[in-house]
PDB file of C-alpha atoms in Angstrom:
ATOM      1  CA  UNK A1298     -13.185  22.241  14.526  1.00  0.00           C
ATOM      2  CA  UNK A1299     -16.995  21.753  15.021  1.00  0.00           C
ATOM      3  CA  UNK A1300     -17.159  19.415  12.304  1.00  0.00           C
ATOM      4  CA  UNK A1301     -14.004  18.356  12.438  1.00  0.00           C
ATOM      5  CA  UNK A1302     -15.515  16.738  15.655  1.00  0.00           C
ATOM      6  CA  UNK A1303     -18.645  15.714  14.497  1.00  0.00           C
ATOM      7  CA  UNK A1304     -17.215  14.042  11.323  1.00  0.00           C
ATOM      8  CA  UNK A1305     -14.226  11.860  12.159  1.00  0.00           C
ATOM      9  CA  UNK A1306     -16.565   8.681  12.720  1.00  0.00           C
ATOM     10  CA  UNK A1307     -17.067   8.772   9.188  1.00  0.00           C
ATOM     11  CA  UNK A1308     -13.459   8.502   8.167  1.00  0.00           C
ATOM     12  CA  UNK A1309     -13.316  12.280   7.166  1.00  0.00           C
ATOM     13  CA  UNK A1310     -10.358  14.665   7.222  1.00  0.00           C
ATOM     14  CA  UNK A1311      -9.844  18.201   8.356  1.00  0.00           C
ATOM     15  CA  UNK A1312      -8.193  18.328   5.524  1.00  0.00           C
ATOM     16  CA  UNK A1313     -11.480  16.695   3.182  1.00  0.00           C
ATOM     17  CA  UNK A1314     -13.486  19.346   5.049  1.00  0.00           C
ATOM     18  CA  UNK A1315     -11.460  22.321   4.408  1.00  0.00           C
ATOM     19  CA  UNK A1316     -11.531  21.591   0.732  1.00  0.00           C
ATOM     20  CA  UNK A1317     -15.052  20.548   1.530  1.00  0.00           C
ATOM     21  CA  UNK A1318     -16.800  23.923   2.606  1.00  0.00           C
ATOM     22  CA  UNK A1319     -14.229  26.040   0.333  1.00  0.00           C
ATOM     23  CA  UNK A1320     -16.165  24.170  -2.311  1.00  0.00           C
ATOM     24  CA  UNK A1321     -19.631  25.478  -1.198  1.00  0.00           C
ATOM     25  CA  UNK A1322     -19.625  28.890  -0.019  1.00  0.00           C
ATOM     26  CA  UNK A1323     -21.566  28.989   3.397  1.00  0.00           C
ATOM     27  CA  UNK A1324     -22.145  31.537   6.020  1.00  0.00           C
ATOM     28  CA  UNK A1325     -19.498  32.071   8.142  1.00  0.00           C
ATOM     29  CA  UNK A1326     -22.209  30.759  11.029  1.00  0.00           C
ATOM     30  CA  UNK A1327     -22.991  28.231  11.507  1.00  0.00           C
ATOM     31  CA  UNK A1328     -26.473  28.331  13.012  1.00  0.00           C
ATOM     32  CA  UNK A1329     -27.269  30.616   9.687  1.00  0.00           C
ATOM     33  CA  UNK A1330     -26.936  27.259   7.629  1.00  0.00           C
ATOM     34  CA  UNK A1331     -30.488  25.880   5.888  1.00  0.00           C
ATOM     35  CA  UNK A1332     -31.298  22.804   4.849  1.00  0.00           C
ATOM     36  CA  UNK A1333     -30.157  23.476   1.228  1.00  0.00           C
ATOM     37  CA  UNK A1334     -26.856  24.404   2.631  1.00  0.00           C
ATOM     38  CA  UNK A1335     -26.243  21.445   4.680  1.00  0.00           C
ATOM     39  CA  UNK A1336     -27.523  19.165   2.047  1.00  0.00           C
ATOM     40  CA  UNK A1337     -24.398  21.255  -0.357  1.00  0.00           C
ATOM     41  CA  UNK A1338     -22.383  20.468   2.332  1.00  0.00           C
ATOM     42  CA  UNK A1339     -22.941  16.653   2.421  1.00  0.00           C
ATOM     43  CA  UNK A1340     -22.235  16.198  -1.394  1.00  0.00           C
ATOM     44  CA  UNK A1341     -19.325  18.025  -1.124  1.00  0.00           C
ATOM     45  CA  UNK A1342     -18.329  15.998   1.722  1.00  0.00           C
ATOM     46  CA  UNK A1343     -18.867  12.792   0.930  1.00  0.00           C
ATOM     47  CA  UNK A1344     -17.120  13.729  -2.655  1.00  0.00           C
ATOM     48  CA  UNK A1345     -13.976  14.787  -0.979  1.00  0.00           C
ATOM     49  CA  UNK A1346     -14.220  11.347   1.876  1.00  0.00           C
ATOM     50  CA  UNK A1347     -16.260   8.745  -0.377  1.00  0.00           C
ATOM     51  CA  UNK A1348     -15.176   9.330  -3.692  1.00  0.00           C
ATOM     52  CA  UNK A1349     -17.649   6.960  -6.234  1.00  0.00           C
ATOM     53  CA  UNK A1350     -17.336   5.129  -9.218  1.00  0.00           C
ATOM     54  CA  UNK A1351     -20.020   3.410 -11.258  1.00  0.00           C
ATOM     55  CA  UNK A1352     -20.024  -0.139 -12.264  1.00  0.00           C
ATOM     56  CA  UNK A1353     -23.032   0.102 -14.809  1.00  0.00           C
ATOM     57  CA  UNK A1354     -23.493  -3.576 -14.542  1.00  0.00           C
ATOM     58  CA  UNK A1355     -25.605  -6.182 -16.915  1.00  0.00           C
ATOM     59  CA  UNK A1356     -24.879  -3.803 -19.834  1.00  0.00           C
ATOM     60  CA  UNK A1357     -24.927  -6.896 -21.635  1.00  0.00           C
ATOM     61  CA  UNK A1358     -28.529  -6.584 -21.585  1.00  0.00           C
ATOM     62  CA  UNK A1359     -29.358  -2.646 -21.814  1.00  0.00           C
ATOM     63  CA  UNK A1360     -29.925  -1.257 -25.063  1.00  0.00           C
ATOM     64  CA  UNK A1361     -27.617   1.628 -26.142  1.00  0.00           C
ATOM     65  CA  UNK A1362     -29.961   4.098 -25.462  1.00  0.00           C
ATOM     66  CA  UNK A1363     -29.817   3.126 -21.726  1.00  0.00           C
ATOM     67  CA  UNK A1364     -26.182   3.335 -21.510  1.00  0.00           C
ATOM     68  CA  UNK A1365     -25.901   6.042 -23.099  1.00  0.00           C
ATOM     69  CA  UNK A1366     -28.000   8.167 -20.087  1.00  0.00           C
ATOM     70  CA  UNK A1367     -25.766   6.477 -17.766  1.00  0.00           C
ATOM     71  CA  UNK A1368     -23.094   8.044 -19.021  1.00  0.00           C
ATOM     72  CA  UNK A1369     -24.264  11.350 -18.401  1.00  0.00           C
ATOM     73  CA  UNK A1370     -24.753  11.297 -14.385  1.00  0.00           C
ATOM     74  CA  UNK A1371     -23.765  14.223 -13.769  1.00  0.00           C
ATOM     75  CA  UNK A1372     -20.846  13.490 -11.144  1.00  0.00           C
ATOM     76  CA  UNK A1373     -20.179  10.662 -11.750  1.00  0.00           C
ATOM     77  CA  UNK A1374     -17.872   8.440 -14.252  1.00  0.00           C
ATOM     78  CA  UNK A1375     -19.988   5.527 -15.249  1.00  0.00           C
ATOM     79  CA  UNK A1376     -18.645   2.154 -16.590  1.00  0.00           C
ATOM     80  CA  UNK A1377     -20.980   0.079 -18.442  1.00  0.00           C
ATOM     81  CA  UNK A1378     -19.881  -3.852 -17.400  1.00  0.00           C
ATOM     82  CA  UNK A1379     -20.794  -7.206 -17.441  1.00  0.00           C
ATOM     83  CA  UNK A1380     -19.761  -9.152 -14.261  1.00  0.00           C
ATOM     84  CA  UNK A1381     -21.582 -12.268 -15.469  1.00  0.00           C
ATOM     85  CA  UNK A1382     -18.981 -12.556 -19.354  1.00  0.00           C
ATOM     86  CA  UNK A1383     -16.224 -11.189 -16.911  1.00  0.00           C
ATOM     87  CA  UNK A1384     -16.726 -14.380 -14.497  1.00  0.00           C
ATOM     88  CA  UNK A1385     -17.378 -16.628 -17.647  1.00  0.00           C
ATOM     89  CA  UNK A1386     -14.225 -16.071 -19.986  1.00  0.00           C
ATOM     90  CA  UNK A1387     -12.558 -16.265 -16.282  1.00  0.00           C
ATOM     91  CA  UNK A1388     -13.852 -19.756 -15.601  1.00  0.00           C
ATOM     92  CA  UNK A1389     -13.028 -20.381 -19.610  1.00  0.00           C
ATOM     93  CA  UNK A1390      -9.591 -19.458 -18.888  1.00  0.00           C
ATOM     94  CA  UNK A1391      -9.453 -21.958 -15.673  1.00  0.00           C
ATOM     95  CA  UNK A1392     -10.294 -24.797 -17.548  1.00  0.00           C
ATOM     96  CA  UNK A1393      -7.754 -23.830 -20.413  1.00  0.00           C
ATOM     97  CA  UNK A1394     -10.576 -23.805 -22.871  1.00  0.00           C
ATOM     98  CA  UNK A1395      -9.374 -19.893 -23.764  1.00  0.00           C
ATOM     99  CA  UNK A1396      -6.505 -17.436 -23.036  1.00  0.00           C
ATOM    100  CA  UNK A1397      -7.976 -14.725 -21.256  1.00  0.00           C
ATOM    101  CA  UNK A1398      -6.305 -11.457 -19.674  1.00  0.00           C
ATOM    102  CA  UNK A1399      -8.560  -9.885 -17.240  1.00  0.00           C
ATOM    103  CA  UNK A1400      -9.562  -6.024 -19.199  1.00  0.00           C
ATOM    104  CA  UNK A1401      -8.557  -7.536 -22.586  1.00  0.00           C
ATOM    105  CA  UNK A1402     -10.579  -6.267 -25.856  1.00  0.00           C
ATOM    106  CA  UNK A1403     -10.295 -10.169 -26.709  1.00  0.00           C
ATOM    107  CA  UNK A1404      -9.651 -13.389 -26.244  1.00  0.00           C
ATOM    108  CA  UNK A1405      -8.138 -16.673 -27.784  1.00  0.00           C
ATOM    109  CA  UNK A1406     -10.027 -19.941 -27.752  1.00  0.00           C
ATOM    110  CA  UNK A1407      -7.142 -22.550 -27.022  1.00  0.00           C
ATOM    111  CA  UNK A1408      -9.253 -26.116 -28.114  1.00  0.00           C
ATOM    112  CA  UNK A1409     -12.253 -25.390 -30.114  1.00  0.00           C
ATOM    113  CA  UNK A1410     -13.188 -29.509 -30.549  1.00  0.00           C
ATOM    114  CA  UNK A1411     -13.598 -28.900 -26.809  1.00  0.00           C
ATOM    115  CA  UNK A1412     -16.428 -26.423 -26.673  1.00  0.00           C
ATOM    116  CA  UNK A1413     -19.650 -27.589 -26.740  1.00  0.00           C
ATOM    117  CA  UNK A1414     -22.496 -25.890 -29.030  1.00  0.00           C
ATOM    118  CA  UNK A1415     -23.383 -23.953 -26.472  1.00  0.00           C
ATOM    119  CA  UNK A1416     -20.245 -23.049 -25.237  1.00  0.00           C
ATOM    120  CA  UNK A1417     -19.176 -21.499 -28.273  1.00  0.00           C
ATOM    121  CA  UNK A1418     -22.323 -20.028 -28.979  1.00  0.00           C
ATOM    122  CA  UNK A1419     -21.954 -18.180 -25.572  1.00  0.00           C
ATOM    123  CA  UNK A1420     -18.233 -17.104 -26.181  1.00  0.00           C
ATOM    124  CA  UNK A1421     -19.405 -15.685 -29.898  1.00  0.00           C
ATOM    125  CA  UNK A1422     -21.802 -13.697 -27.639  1.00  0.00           C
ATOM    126  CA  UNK A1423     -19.099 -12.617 -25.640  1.00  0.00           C
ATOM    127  CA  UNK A1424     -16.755 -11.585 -28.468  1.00  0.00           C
ATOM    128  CA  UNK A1425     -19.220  -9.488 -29.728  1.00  0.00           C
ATOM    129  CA  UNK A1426     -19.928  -7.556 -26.432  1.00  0.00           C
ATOM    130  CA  UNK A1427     -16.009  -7.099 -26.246  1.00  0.00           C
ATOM    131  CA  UNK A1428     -15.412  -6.206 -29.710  1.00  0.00           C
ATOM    132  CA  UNK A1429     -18.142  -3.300 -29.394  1.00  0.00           C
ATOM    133  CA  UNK A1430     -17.105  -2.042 -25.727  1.00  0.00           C
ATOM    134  CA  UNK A1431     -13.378  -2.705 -25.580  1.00  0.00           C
ATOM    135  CA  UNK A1432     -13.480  -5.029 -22.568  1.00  0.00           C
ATOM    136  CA  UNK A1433     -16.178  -6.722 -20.005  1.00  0.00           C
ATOM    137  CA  UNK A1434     -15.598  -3.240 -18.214  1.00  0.00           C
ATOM    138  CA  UNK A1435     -15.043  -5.095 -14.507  1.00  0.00           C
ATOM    139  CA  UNK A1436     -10.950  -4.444 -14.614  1.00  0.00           C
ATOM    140  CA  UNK A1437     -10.893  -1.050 -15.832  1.00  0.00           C
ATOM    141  CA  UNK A1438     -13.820   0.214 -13.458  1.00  0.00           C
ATOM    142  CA  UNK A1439     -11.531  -1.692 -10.608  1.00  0.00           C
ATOM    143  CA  UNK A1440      -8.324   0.149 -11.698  1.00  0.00           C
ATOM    144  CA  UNK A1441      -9.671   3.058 -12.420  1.00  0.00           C
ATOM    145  CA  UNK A1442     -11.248   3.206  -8.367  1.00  0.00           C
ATOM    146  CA  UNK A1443      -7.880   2.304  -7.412  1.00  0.00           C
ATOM    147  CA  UNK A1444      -5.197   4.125  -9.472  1.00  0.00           C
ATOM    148  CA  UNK A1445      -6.948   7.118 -10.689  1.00  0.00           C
ATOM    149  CA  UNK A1446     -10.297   8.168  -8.117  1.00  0.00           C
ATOM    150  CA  UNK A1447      -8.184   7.126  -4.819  1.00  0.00           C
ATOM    151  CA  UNK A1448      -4.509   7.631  -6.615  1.00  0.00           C
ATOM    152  CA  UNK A1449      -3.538   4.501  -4.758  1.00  0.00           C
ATOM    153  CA  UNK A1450       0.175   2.599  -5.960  1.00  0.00           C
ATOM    154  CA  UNK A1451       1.311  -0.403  -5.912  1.00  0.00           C
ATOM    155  CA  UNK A1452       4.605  -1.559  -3.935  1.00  0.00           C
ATOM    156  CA  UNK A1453       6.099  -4.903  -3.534  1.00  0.00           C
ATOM    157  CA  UNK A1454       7.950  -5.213  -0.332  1.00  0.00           C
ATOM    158  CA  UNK A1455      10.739  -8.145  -0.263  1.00  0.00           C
ATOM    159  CA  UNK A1456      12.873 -10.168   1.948  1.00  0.00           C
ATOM    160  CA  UNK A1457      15.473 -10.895  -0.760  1.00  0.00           C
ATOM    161  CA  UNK A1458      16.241  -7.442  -3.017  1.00  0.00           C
ATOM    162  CA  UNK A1459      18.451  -9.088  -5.329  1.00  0.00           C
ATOM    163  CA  UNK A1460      16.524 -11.937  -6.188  1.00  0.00           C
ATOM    164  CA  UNK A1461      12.954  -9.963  -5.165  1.00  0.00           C
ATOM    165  CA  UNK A1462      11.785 -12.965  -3.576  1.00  0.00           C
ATOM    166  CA  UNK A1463      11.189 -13.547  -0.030  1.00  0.00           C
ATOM    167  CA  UNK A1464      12.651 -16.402   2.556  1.00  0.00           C
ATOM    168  CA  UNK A1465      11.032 -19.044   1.075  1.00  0.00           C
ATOM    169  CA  UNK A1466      11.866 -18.018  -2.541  1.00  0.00           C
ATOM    170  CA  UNK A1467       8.267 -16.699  -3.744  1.00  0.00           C
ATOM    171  CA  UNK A1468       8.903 -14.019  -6.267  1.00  0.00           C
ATOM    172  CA  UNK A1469       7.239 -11.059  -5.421  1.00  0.00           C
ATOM    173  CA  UNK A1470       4.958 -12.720  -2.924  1.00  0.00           C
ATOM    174  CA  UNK A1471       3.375  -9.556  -1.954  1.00  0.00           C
ATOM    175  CA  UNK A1472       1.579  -6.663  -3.532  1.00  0.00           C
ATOM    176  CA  UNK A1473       0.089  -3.279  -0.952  1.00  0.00           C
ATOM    177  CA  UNK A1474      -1.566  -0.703  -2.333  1.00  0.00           C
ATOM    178  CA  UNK A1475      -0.564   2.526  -0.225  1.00  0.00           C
ATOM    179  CA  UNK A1476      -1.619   5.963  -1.329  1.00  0.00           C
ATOM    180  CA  UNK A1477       0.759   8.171  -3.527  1.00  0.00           C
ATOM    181  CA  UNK A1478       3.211  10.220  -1.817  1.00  0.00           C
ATOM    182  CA  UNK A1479       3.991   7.167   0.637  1.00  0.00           C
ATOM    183  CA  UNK A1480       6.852   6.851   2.045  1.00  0.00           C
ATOM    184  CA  UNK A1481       9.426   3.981   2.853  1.00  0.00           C
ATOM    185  CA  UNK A1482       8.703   4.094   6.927  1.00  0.00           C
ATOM    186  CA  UNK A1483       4.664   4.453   5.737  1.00  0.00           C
ATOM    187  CA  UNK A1484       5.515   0.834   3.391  1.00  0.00           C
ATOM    188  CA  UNK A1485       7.410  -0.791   6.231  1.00  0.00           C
ATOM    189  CA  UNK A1486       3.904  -0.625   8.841  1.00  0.00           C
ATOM    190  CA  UNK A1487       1.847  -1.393   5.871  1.00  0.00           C
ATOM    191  CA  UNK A1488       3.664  -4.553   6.039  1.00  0.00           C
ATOM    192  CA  UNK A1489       3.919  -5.271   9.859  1.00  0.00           C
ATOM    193  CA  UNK A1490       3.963  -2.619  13.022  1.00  0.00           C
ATOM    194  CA  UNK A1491       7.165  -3.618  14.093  1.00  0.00           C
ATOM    195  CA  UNK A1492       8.829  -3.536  10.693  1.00  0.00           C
ATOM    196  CA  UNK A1493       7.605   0.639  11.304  1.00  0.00           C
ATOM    197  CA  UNK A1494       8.557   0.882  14.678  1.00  0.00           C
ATOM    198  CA  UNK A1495      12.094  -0.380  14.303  1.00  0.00           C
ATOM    199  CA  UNK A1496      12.761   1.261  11.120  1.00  0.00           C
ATOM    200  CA  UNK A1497      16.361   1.673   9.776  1.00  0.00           C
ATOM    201  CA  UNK A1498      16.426   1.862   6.178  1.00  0.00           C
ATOM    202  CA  UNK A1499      15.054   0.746   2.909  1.00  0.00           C
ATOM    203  CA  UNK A1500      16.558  -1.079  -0.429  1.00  0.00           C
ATOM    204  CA  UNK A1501      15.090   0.015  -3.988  1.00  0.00           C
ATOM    205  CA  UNK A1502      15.594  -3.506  -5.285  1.00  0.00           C
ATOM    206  CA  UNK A1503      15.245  -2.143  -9.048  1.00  0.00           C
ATOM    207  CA  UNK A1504      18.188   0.345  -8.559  1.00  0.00           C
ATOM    208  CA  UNK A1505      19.707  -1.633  -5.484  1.00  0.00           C
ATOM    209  CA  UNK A1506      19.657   2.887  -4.057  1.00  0.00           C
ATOM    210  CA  UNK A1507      19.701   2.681  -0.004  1.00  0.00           C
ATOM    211  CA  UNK A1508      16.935   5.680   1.127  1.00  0.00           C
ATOM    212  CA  UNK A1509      15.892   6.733   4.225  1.00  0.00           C
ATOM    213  CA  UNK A1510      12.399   6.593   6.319  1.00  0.00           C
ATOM    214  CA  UNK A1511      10.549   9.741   4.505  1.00  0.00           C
ATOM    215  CA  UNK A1512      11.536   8.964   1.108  1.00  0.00           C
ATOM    216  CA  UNK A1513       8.818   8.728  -1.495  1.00  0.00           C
ATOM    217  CA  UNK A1514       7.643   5.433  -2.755  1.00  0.00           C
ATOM    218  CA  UNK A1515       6.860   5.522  -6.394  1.00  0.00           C
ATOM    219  CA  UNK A1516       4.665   2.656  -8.135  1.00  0.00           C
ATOM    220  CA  UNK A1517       6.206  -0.383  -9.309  1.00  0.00           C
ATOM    221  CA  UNK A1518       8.823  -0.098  -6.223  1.00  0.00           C
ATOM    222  CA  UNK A1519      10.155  -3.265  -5.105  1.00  0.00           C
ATOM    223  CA  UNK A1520      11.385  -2.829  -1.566  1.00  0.00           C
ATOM    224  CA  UNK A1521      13.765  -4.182   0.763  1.00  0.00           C
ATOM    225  CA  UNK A1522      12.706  -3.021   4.909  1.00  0.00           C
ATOM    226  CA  UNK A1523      16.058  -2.978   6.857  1.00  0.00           C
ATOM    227  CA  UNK A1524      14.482  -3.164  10.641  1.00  0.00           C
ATOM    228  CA  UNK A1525      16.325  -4.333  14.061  1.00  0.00           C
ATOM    229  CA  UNK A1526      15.501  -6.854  15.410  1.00  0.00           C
TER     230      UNK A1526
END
C-alpha cells in the first residue's frame, strides 16, 4: 500500500507492483531495503509499467558487427531500422513512382522512365537493405510495441453494422486500439463517455450476434454501440 501510494503518479498498478516485488525477493521491511535493492526494484518496475522496445535506427549505416551487439541487450528485443528508406519508399509510393506496403520485404517500381539516375540509384540501395533484413524494420518494431509488448487489439466501432460504415457512409471510419480482454461497455467509452454511460447493448457486425456490456472484444471486431439517447 506504501508504494502503491507513492507510485500511482507514474501510471503504475497494484497489480504491476505485486508482480513487481514477487519478481525481486526483498525484505519483508521496508526500511531493511539498500540501494541495490531499490535499484532491483525500479527495473522490475518500470518492466512491469514501461515495457520497452528498441528501434535500432540508421542500421542502414552500421556494419553487421554493430547490429549484431544490439541484438544481444540483455532485456531487451532490439529492431535494427531505417526510418530515413522507411519515409523514402513512403514518399515513392505518394507520388506513384512505386507500390509500397508499409513492413514489406519489397517493393514494385510502377514507371521506371520516371526515376531519375539518382532516384533509382537510391531505390537499388534500398532493395538491397530490404532484401538482406526483410523490411525497413519501422512497421514491425511499431506492431510488435502494440500487439505483442502491450497486447493491445484493434476494434472498429460502427454506426451502420450491416454495411460497417458510419452516418455518412465511411467504411470503417474508425480504428481504437483497447487492451485485450476489453469488453463491449470498455469499447463503447473508448469511443465517447456517454456512449459508456448509457450503455444497452452491442452488435458483432461480422456475425450480426447481440452481446451484452462485459462481453469480450476480440481483434478484428467490428462493433455496433446500442446507447439511449
Amino acid at each position: 500500500k506504501v508504494l502503491l501510494g507513492r507510485l500511482t503518479g507514474l501510471g503504475l498498478s497494484e497489480m504491476q507492483i505485486h508482480m513487481a516485488l514477487r519478481e525481486v525477493p526483498l525484505d519483508p521491511k521496508m526500511a531493511r531495503w539498500s540501494r541495490e535493492d531499490l535499484l532491483r526494484l525500479a527495473h522490475a518496475l518500470r518492466r512491469r509499467g514501461k515495457p520497452m522496445i528498441l528501434a535500432a535506427n540508421k542500421a542502414d549505416l552500421a556494419s553487421p558487427d554493430a547490429l549484431d551487439g544490439l541484438s544481444h541487450i540483455e532485456g531487451y528485443r532490439t529492431i535494427p531500422t531505417s526510418a530515413e528508406y522507411e519515409l523514402a519508399l513512403r514518399r515513392a509510393a505518394t507520388a506513384s513512382l512505386i507500390s509500397y506496403e508499409p513492413g514489406a520485404s519489397s517493393f514494385q517500381v510502377i514507371e521506371p522512365t520516371k526515376l531519375t539516375p539518382n532516384q533509382s540509384k537510391a531505390l537499388d540501395t534500398i532493395a538491397s537493405f530490404l532484401q538482406k533484413h526483410g523490411s525497413t524494420g519501422v512497421q514491425p518494431c511499431l506492431e510488435e510495441a502494440v500487439f505483442k509488448l502491450l497486447n493491445l487489439i484493434v476494434v472498429f466501432p460502427v454506426e451502420d453494422e450491416h454495411h460497417w460504415t458510419d452516418k455518412n457512409g465511411n467504411v470503417l471510419p474508425d480504428a481504437f486500439l483497447v487492451p485485450r480482454g476489453s469488453t463491449a461497455v470498455d469499447v463503447a467509452f473508448k469511443v465517447h463517455t456517454d456512449l459508456g454511460n448509457h450503455f444497452i447493448r452491442a452488435i458483432n457486425a461480422r456475425t450480426k450476434m447481440v452481446v451484452g456490456r462485459d462481453h469480450p472484444v476480440e481483434d478484428g471486431d467490428v462493433i455496433k454501440i446500442v446507447a439511449k439517447a
